[in-house]
mmCIF file of C-alpha atoms in Angstrom:
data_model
loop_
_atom_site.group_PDB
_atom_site.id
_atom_site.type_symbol
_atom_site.label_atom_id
_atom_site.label_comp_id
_atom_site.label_asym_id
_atom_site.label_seq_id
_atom_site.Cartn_x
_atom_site.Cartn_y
_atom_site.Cartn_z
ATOM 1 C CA UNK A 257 -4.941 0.376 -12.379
ATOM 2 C CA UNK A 258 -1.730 -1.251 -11.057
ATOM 3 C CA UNK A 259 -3.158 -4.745 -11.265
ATOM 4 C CA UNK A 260 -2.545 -7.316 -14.196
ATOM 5 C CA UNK A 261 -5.834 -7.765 -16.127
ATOM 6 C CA UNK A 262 -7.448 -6.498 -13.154
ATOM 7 C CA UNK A 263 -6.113 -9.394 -11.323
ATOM 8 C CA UNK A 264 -5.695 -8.336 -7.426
ATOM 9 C CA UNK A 265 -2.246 -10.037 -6.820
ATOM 10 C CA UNK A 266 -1.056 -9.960 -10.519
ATOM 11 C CA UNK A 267 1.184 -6.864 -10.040
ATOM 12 C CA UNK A 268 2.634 -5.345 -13.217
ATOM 13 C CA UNK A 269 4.452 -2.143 -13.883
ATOM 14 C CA UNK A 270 3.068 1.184 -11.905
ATOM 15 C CA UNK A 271 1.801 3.278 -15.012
ATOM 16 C CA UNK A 272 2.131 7.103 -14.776
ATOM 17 C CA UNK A 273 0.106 8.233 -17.188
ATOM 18 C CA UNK A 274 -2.827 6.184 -16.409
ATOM 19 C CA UNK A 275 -2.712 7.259 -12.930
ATOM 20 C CA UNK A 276 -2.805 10.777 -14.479
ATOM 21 C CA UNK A 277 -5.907 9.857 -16.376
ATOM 22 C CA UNK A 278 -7.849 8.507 -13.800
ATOM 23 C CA UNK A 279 -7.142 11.481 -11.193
ATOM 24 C CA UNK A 280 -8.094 13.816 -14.352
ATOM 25 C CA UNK A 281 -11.494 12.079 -15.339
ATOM 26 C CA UNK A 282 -12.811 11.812 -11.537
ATOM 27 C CA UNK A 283 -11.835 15.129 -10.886
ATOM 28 C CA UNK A 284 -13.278 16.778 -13.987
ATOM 29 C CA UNK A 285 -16.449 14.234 -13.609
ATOM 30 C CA UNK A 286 -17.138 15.003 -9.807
ATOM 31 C CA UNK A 287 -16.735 18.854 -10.847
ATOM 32 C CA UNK A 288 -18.794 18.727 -13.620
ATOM 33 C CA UNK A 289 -21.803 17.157 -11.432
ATOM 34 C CA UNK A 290 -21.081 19.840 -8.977
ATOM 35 C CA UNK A 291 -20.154 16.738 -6.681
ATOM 36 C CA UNK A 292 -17.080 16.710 -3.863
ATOM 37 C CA UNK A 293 -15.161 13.278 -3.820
ATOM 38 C CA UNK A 294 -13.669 11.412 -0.656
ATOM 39 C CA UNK A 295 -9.252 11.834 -1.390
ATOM 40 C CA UNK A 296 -6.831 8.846 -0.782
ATOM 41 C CA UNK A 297 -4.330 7.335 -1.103
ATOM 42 C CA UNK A 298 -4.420 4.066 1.060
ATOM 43 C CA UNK A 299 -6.874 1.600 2.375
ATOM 44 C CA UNK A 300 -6.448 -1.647 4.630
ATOM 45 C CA UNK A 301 -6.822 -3.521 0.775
ATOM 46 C CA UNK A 302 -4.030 -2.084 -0.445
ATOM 47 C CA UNK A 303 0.048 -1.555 -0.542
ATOM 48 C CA UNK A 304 1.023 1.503 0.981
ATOM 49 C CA UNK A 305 0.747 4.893 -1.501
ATOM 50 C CA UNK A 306 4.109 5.303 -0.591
ATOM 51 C CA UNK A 307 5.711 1.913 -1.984
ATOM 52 C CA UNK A 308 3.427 2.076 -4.593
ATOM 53 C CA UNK A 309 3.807 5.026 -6.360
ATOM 54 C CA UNK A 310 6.621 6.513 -5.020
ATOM 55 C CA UNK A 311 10.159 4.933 -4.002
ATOM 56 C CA UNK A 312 10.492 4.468 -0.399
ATOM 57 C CA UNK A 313 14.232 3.360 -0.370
ATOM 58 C CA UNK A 314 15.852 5.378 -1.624
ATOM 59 C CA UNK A 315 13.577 9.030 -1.756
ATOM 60 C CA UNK A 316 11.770 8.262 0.444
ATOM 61 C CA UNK A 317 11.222 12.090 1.674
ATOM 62 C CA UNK A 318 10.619 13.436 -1.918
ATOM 63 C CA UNK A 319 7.921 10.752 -2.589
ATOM 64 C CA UNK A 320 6.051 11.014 0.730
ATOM 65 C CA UNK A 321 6.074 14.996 0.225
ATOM 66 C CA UNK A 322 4.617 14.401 -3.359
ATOM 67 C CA UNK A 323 1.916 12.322 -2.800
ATOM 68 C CA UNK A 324 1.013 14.060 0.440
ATOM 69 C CA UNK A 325 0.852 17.917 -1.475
ATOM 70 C CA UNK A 326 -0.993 16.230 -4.256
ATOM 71 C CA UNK A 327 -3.564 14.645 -2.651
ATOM 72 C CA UNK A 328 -4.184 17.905 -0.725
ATOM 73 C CA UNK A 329 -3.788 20.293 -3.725
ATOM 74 C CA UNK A 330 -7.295 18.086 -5.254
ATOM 75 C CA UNK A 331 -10.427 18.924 -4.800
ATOM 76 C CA UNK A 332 -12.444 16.915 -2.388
ATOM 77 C CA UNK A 333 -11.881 15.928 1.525
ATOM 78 C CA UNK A 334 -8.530 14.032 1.719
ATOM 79 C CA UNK A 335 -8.288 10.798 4.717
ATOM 80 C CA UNK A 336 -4.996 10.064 5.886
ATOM 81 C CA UNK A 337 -4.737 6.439 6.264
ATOM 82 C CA UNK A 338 -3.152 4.918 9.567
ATOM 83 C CA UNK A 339 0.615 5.097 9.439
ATOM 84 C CA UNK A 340 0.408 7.378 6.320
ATOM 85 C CA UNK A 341 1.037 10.623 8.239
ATOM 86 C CA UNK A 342 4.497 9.357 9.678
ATOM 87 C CA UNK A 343 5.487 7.785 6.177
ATOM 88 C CA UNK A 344 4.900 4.230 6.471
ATOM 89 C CA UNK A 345 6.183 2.159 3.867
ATOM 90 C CA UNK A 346 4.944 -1.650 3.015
ATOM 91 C CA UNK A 347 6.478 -3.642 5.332
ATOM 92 C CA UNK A 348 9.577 -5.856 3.616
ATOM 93 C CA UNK A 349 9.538 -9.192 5.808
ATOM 94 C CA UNK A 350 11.337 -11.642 4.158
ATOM 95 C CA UNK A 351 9.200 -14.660 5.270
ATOM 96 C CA UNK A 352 5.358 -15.081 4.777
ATOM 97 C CA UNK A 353 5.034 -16.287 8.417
ATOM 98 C CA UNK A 354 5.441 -13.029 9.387
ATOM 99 C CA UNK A 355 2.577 -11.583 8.060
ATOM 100 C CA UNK A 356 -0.697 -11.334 9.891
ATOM 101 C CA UNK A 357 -3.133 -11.172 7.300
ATOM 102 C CA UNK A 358 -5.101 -14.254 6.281
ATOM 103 C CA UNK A 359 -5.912 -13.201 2.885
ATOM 104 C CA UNK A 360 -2.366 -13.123 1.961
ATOM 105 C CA UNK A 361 -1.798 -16.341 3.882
ATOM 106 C CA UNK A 362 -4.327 -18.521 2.439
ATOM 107 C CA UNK A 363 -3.758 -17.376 -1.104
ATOM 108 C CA UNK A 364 0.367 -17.937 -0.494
ATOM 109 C CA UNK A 365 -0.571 -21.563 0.546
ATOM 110 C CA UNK A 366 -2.953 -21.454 -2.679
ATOM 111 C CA UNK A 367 0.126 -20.553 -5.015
ATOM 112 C CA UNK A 368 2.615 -22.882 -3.296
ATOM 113 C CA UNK A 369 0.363 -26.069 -4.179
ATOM 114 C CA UNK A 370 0.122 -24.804 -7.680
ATOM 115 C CA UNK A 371 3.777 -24.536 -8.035
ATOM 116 C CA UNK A 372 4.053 -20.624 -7.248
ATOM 117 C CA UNK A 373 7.131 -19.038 -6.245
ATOM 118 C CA UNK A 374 7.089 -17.574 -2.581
ATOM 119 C CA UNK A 375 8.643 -14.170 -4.004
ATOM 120 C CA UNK A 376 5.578 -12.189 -4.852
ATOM 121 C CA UNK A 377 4.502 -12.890 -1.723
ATOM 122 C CA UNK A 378 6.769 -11.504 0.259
ATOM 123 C CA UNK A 379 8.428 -8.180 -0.121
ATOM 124 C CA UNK A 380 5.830 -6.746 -2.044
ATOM 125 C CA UNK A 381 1.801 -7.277 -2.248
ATOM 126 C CA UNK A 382 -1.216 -7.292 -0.816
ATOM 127 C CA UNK A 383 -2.310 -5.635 2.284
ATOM 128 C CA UNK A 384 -0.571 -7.635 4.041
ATOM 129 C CA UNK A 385 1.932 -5.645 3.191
ATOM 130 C CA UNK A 386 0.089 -2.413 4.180
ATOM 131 C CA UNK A 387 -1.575 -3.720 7.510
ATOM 132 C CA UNK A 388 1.469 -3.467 10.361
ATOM 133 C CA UNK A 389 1.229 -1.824 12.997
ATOM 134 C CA UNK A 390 2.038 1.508 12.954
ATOM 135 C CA UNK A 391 5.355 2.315 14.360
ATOM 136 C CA UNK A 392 6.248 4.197 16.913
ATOM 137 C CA UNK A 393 8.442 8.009 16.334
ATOM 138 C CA UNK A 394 11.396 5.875 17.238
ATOM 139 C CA UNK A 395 10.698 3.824 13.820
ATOM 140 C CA UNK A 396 10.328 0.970 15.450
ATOM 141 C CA UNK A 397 6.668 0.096 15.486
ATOM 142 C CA UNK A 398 4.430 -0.996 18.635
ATOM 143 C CA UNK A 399 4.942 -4.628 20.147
ATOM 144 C CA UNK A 400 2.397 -7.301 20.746
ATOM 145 C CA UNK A 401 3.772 -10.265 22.521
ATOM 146 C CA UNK A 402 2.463 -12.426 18.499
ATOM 147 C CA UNK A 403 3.753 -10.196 15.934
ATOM 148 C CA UNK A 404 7.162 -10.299 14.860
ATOM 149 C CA UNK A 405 9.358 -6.862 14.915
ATOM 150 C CA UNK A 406 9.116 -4.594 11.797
ATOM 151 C CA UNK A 407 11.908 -2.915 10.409
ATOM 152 C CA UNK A 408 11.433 0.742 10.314
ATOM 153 C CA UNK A 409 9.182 1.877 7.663
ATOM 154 C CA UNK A 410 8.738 5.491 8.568
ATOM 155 C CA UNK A 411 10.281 8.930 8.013
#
């Protein structure tokens, strides 16, 4: 729903209402088959909830708090994703070196050989984007000696 012809890394503008309309039909279609449905927001496949959906700069708070009370207000079993609980956002490197994800990698190097600009790639997209560490309460996130440091992502 929030890719580009159903393209995974052609982003295009979130869309409300058809977020509304998808919650509405699997809700109303799991009730109807008197079935319960697995609730979330995030996966290791894709951007944070948070970033997506909501805007993490500058209400942050608000957005966290809506997505959090509306997930739990469905019916179903929500999951919490890793980081989630604490806020994360999508990490905002500004260099694709940073990231540790080889999906995102491999398809950057894809795009710069056909002429791509580096900018979707960073800043943005892709789980990369959604796969950092979590941080720690101090909103700095935990250290290993071949990541690069994360700036602080979390409520």
């Amino acid at each position: 729903m929030d890719y580009k012809n159903q393209q995974k890394w052609a982003l295009q503008p979130f869309d409300f209402a058809a977020l509304k309309t998808l919650i509405s039909d699997w809700q109303t279609g799991m009730a109807a088959g008197n079935a319960w449905n697995a609730l979330f927001w995030n996966n290791h496949d894709q951007p944070r909830a948070l970033s997506r959906f909501g805007n993490d700069r500058e209400h942050h708070h608000a957005s966290a708090t809506m997505l959090v009370s509306m997930l739990h207000c469905l019916r179903g079993t929500p999951y919490v994703y890793q980081g989630e609980e604490i806020g994360m956002t999508n990490a905002y490197f500004d260099d694709i070196a940073d990231y540790r994800d080889i999906e995102s990698t491999n398809l950057y190097a894809i795009e710069k050989r056909r002429g791509g600009t580096r900018r979707p790639f960073t800043n943005c997209c892709g789980r990369a984007a959604a796969t950092t560490h979590a941080r720690r309460c101090s909103g700095r996130r935990a250290r290993r000696r071949d990541s690069p440091a994360a700036r602080c992502g979390c409520a």
